[in-house]
Coordinates of C-alpha atoms in Angstrom, one line a residue:
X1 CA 0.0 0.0 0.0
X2 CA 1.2 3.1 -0.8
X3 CA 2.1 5.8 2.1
X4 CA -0.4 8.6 1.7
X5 CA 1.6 11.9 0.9
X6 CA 1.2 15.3 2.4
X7 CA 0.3 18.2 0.2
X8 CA 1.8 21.6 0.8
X9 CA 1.0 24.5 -1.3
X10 CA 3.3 26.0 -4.0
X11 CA 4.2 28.9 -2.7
X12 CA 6.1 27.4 0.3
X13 CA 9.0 28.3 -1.4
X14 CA 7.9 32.2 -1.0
X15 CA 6.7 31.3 2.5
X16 CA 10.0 30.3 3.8
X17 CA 11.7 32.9 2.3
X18 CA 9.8 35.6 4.0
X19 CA 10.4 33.4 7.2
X20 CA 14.5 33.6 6.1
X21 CA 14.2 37.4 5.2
X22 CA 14.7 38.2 9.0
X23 CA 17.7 36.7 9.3
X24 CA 20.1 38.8 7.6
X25 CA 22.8 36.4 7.5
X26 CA 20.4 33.4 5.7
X27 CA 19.2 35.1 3.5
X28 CA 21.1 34.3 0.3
X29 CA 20.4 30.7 1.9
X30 CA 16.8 31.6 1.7
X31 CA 16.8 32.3 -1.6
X32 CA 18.2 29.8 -3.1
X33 CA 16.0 27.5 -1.0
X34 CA 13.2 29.5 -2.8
X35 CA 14.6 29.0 -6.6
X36 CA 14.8 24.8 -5.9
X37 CA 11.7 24.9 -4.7
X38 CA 10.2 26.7 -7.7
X39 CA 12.8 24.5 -10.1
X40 CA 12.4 21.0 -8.4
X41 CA 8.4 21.0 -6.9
X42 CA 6.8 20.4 -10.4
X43 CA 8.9 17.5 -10.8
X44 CA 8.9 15.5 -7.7
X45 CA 5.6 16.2 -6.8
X46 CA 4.3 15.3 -9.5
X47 CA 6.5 12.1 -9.7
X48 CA 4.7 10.7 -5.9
X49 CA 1.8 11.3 -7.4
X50 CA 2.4 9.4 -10.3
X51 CA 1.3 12.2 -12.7
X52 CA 4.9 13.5 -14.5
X53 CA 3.5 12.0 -17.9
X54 CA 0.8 13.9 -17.3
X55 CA 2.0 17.1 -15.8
X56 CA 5.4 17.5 -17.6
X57 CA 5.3 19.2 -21.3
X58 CA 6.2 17.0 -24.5
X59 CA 8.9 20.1 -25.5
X60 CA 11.7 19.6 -27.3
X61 CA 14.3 21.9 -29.1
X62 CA 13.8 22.9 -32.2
X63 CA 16.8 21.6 -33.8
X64 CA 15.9 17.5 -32.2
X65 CA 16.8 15.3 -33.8
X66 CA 14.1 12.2 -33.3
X67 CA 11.7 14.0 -31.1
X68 CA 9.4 11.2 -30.3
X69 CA 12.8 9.0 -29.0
X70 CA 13.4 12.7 -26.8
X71 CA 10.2 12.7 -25.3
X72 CA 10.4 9.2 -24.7
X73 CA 13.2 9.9 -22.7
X74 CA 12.3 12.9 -21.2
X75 CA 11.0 11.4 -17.6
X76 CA 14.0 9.2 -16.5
X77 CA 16.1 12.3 -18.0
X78 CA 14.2 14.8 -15.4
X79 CA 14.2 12.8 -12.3
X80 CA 18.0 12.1 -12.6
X81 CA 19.0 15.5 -13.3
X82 CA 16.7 17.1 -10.7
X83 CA 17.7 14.2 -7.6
X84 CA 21.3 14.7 -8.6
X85 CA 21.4 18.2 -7.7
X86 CA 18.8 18.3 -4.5
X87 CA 20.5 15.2 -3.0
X88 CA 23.0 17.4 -0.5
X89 CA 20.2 19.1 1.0
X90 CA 17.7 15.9 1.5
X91 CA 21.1 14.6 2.9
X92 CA 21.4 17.3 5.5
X93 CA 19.7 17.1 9.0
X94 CA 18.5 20.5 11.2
X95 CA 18.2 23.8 9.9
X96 CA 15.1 26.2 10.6
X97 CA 11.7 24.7 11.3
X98 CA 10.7 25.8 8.0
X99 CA 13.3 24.3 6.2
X100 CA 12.9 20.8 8.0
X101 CA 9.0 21.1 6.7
X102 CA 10.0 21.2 3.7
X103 CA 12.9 19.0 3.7
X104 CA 10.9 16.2 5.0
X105 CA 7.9 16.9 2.7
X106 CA 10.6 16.5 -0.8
X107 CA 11.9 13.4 1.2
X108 CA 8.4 11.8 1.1
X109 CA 8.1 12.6 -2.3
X110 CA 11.1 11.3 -3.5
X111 CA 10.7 7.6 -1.9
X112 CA 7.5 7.5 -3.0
X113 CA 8.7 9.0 -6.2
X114 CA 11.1 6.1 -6.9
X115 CA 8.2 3.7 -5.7
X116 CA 6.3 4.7 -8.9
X117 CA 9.2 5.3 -11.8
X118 CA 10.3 1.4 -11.0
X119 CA 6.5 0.1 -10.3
X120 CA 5.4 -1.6 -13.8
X121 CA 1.3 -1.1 -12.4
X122 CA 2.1 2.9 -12.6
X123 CA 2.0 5.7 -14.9
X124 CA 5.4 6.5 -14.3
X125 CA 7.1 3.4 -14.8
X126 CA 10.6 4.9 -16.4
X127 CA 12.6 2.0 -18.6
X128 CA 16.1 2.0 -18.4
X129 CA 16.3 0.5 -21.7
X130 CA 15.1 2.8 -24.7
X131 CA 18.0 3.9 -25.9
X132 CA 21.6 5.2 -25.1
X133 CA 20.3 8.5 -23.7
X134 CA 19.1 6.5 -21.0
X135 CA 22.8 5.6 -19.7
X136 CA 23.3 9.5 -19.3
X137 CA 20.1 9.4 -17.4
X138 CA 20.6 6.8 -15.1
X139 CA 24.3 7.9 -13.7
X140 CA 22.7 11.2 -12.5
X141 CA 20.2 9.3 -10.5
X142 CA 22.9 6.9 -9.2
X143 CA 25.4 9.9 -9.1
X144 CA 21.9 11.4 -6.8
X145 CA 22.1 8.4 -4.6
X146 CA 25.5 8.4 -4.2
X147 CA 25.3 12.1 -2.9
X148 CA 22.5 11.2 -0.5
X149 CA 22.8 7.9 1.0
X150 CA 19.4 8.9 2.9
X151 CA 17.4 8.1 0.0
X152 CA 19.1 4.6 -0.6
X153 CA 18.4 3.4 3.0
X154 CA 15.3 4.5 3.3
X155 CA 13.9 2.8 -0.5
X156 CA 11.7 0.0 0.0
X157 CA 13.5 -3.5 -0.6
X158 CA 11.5 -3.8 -3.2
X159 CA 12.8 -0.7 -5.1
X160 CA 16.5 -1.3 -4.2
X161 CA 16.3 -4.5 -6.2
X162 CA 14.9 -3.3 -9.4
X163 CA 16.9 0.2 -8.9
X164 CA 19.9 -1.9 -9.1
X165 CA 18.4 -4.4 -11.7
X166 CA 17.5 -0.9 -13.9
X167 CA 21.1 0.5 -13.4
X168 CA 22.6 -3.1 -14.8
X169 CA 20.0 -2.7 -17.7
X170 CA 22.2 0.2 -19.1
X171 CA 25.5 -2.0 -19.8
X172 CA 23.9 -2.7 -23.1
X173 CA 24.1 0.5 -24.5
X174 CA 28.0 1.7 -25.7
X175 CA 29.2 5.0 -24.5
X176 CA 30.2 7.5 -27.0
X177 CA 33.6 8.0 -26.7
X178 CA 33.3 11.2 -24.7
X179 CA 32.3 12.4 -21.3
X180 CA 29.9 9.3 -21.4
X181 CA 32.5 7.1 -20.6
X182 CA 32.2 8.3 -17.0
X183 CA 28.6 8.1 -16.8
X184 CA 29.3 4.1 -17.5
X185 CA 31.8 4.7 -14.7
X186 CA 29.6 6.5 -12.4
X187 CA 26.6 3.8 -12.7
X188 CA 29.3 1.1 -11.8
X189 CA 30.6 3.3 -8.8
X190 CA 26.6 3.1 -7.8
X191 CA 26.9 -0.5 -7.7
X192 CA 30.3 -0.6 -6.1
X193 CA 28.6 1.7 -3.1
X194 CA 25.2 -0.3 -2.9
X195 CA 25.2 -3.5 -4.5
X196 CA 29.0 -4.7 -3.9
X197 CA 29.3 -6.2 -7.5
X198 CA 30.4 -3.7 -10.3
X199 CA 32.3 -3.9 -13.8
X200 CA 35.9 -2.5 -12.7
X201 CA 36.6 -2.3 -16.4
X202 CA 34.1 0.1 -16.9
X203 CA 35.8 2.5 -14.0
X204 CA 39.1 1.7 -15.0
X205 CA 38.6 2.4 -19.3
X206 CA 37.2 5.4 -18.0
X207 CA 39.7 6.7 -16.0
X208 CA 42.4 6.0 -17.8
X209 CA 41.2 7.5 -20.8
X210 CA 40.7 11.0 -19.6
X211 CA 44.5 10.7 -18.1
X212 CA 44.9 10.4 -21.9
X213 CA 42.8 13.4 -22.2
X214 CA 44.3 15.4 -19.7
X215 CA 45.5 19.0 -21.2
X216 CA 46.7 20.9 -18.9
X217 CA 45.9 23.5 -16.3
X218 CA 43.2 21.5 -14.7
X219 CA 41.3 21.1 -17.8
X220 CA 40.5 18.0 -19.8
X221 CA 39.3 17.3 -23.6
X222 CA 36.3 15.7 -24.0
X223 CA 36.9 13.2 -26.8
X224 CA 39.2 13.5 -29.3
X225 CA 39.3 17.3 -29.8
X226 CA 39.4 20.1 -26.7
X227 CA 36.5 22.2 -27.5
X228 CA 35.4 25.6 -25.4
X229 CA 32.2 24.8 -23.4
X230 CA 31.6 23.8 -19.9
X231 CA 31.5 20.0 -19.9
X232 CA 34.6 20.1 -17.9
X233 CA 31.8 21.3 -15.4
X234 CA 28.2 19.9 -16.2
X235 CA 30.1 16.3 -16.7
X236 CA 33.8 15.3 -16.3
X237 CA 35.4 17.1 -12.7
X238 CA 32.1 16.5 -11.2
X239 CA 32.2 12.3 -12.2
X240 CA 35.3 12.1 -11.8
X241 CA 35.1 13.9 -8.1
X242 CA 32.5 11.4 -7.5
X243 CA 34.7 8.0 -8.4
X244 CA 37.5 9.1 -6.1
X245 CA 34.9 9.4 -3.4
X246 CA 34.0 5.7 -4.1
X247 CA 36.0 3.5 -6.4
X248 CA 38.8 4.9 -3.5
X249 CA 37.4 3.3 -0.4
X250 CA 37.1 0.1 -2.6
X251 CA 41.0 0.0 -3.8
X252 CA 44.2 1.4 -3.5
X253 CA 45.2 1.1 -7.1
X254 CA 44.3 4.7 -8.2
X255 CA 45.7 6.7 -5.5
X256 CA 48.3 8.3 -7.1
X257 CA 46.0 9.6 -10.4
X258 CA 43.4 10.4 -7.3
X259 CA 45.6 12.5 -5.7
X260 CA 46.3 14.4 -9.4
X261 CA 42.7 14.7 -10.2
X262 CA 42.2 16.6 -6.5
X263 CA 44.7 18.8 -7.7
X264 CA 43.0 19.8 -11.0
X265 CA 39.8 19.8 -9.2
X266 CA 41.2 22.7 -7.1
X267 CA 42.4 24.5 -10.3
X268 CA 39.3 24.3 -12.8
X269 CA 37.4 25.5 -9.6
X270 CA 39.7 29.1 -9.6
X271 CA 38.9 29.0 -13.5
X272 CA 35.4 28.6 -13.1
X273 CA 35.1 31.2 -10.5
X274 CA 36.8 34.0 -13.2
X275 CA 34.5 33.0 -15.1
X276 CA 31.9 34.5 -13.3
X277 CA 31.4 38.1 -14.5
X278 CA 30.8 40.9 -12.1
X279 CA 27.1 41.0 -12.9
X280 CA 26.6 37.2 -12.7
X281 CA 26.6 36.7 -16.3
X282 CA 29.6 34.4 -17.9
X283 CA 30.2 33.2 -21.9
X284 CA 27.3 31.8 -23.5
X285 CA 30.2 29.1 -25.5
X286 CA 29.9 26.0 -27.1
X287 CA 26.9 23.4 -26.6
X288 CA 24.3 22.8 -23.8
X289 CA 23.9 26.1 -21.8
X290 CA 20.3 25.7 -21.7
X291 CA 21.6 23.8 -18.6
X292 CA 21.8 27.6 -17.1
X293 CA 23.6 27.5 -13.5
X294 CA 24.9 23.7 -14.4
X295 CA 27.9 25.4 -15.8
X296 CA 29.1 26.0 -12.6
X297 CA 28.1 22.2 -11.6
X298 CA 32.0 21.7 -11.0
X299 CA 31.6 25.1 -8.6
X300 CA 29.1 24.5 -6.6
X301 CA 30.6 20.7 -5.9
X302 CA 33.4 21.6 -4.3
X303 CA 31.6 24.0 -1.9
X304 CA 29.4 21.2 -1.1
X305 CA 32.2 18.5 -0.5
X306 CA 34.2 21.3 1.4
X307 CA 37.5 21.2 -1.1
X308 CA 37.4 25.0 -2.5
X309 CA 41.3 26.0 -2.5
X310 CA 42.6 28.4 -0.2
X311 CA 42.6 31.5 -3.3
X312 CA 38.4 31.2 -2.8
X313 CA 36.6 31.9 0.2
X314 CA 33.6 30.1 0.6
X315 CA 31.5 33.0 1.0
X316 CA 33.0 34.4 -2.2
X317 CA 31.8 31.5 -4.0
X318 CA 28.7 31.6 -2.8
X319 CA 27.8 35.4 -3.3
X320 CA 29.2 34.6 -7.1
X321 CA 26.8 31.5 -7.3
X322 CA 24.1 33.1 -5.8
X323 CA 24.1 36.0 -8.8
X324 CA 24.5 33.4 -11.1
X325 CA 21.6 31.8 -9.8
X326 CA 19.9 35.5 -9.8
X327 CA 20.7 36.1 -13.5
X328 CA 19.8 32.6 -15.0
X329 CA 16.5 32.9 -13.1
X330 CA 15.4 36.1 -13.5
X331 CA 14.0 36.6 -16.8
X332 CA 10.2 36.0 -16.8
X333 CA 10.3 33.8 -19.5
X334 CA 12.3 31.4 -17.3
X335 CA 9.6 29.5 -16.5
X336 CA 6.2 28.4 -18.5
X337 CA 3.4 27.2 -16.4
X338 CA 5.9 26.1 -14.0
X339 CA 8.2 24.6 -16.3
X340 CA 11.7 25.2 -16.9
X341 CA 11.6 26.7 -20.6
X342 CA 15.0 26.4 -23.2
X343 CA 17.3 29.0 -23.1
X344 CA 19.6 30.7 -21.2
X345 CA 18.3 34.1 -20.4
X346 CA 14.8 32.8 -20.6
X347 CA 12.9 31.4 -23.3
X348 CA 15.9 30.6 -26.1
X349 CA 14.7 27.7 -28.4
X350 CA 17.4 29.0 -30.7
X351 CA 20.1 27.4 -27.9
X352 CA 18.4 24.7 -28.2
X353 CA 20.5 21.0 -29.1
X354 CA 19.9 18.4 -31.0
X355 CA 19.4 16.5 -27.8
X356 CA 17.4 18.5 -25.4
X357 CA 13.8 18.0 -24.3
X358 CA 11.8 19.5 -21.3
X359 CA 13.9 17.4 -19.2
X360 CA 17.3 18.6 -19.9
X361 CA 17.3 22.4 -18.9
X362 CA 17.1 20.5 -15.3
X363 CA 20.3 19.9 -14.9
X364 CA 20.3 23.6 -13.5
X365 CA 19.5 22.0 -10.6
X366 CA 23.2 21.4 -10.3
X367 CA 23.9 24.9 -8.8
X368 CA 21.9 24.4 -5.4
X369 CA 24.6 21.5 -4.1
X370 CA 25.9 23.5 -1.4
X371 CA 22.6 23.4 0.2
X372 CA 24.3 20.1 1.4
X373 CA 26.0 22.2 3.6
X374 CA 24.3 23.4 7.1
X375 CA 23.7 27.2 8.0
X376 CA 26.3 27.7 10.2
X377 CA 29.0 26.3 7.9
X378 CA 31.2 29.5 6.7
X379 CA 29.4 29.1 2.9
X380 CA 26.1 30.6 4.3
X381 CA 27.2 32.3 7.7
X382 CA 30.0 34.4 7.0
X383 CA 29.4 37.8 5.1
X384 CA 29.2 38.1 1.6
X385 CA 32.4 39.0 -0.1
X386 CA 32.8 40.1 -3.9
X387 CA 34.2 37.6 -6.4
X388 CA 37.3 38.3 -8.4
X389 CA 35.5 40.0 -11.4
X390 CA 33.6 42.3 -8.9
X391 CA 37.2 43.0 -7.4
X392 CA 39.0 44.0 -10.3
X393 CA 36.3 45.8 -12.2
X394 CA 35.7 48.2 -9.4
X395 CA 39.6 49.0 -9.0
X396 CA 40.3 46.7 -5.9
X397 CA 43.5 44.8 -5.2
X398 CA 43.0 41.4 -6.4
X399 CA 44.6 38.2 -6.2
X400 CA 46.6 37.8 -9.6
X401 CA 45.8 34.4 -11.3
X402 CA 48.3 31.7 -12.4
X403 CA 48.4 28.2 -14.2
X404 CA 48.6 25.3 -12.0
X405 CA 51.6 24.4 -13.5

């Protein structure tokens, strides 16, 4: 029988951020708790009540390629993206009263979310074995799990079986040689955490393959050719943070490229933050950035994992994330009945890939990772400080910048 679900109204979101307001120190914190609520409710909610196919638009760009195989896709595609990048904060225990309301109320949406999308009797059954897209879709929810092992002990035994039966389901399909190596290698680091049987092949292809693809400075190629966009971010330091966290408790054998992958961790982080512009805008270059905020997926990891170098303040970070966050939401095309629309700076189908579908804009989600982190940690509590485009272009001494190597 299935647990009955509490209903809140939609505009908690505004209601806790009034409730924040007061506090002058949480309020960046209650803002951003404001925007994932706004980004993540339409999903999740509708997911427990096993109503996404019918609540979630059948968009795709305007440049798709197959957009019956897109929409197709589009459920699995929105669940993963949006789990991957709320896991911290289901994670997290305490906080406000507010914030614990609503905490607990995504928490029981989410179990019985899963409950439906692996329940064959629902609406939202999501198959794990359409097509290739699916292997990208299933490594962010296992890369979600693996961020929150909350949601993992508290799945019914029932869904950790055929979770884990799903996630096996995706061997079939053959990675592009690109960043999708390490979603292969990601779903196996899933199994590796929760099911104690995984395809060290799979991890180890993949990792040695982008030692390959290593270019210097703390940036990596994806493929065969370096091209200028953020995948660096949306895919490969954020996967390949997430298999030292796991393949390393489970051997030694890595350790030393571990330790080198730390370092460039550190490095693409100072990048990313330049890239930042004084206003919270940044370069609109190369493919995907109708994934908004996700470009600073990389970012907003190592604030939540606690592994920002000593050159960037945490509170830096987060006032530079947080007007990110401002400018890739503001626009009032941003959202249409709810829905995350495609495009940067609001409705854009013209960004639009090939690829993209109502789910895929999600992976914005991304940004609100440090929301893993509790209010008193220095991200939230200590006072904003400007970031190091807001430093130089208002004539302030900044730190100068400098390869890694």
């Amino acid at each position: 029988m299935r647990m009955r679900i509490a209903v809140l109204t939609g505009f908690f979101g505004l209601i806790c951020f009034a409730s924040f307001a007061q506090d002058k120190i949480n309020v960046d914190r209650a803002f951003w708790l404001a925007e994932m609520d706004k980004m993540a409710r339409p999903v999740i909610r509708s997911l427990a009540h096993d109503s996404l196919r019918i609540a979630m638009p059948q968009v795709t760009s305007k440049n798709v390629d197959n957009r019956e195989h897109r929409i197709q896709v589009q459920y699995l595609e929105v669940f993963g993206r949006v789990l991957s990048g709320i896991a911290p904060w289901l994670q997290l225990e305490g906080g406000s009263t507010e914030e614990q309301a609503l905490r607990t109320q995504y928490r029981t949406w989410v179990i019985q979310g899963f409950d439906n999308a692996l329940d064959s009797n629902a609406r939202d059954l999501m198959r794990f074995d359409v097509g290739g897209q699916q292997l990208v879709d299933a490594s962010f929810l296992a890369l979600g799990l693996i961020r929150a092992p909350w949601i993992w002990e508290n799945l019914s035994q029932d869904s950790k079986t055929k979770l884990v039966a799903s996630i096996r389901t995706t061997r079939r399909f053959l990675p592009v040689y690109s960043n999708w190596l390490l979603f292969s290698a990601v779903n196996e680091a899933f199994l590796a955490k929760y099911a104690d049987s995984w395809d060290n092949m799979r991890v180890d292809y993949a990792l040695r393959q982008f030692e390959q693809w290593y270019v210097g400075d703390g940036i990596y190629k994806d493929g065969e050719h370096f091209a200028f966009d953020y995948y660096n971010s949306y895919v490969i330091h954020p996967y390949l943070g997430a298999l030292v966290d796991v393949i390393g408790t489970k051997t030694s054998t890595y350790n030393r490229m571990f330790e080198e992958i730390k370092k460039r961790n550190q490095r693409y982080a100072e990048i990313q933050e330049r890239l930042i512009h004084s206003d919270g805008t940044y370069p609109a270059s190369g493919r995907s950035v109708i994934y908004r905020g996700a470009a600073f997926h990389h970012l907003a990891d190592m604030a939540f994992k606690d592994r920002l170098p000593e050159s960037l303040p945490a509170a830096q970070v987060r006032s530079a994330l947080t007007a990110v966050l401002r400018k890739t939401t503001e626009s009032p095309s941003t959202y249409q009945n709810g829905w995350l629309t495609i495009g940067l700076y609001g409705a854009q189908e013209s960004l639009g890939d090939f690829y993209n579908n109502q789910g895929s804009p999600y992976l914005a989600t991304a940004l609100f990772l440090p929301l893993g982190l509790p209010e008193n940690h220095a991200f939230w509590s200590d006072l904003a400080k400007p970031w190091n485009a807001q430093q130089i272009w208002t004539g302030q001494q900044a730190a100068k910048d400098h390869s890694m190597h």
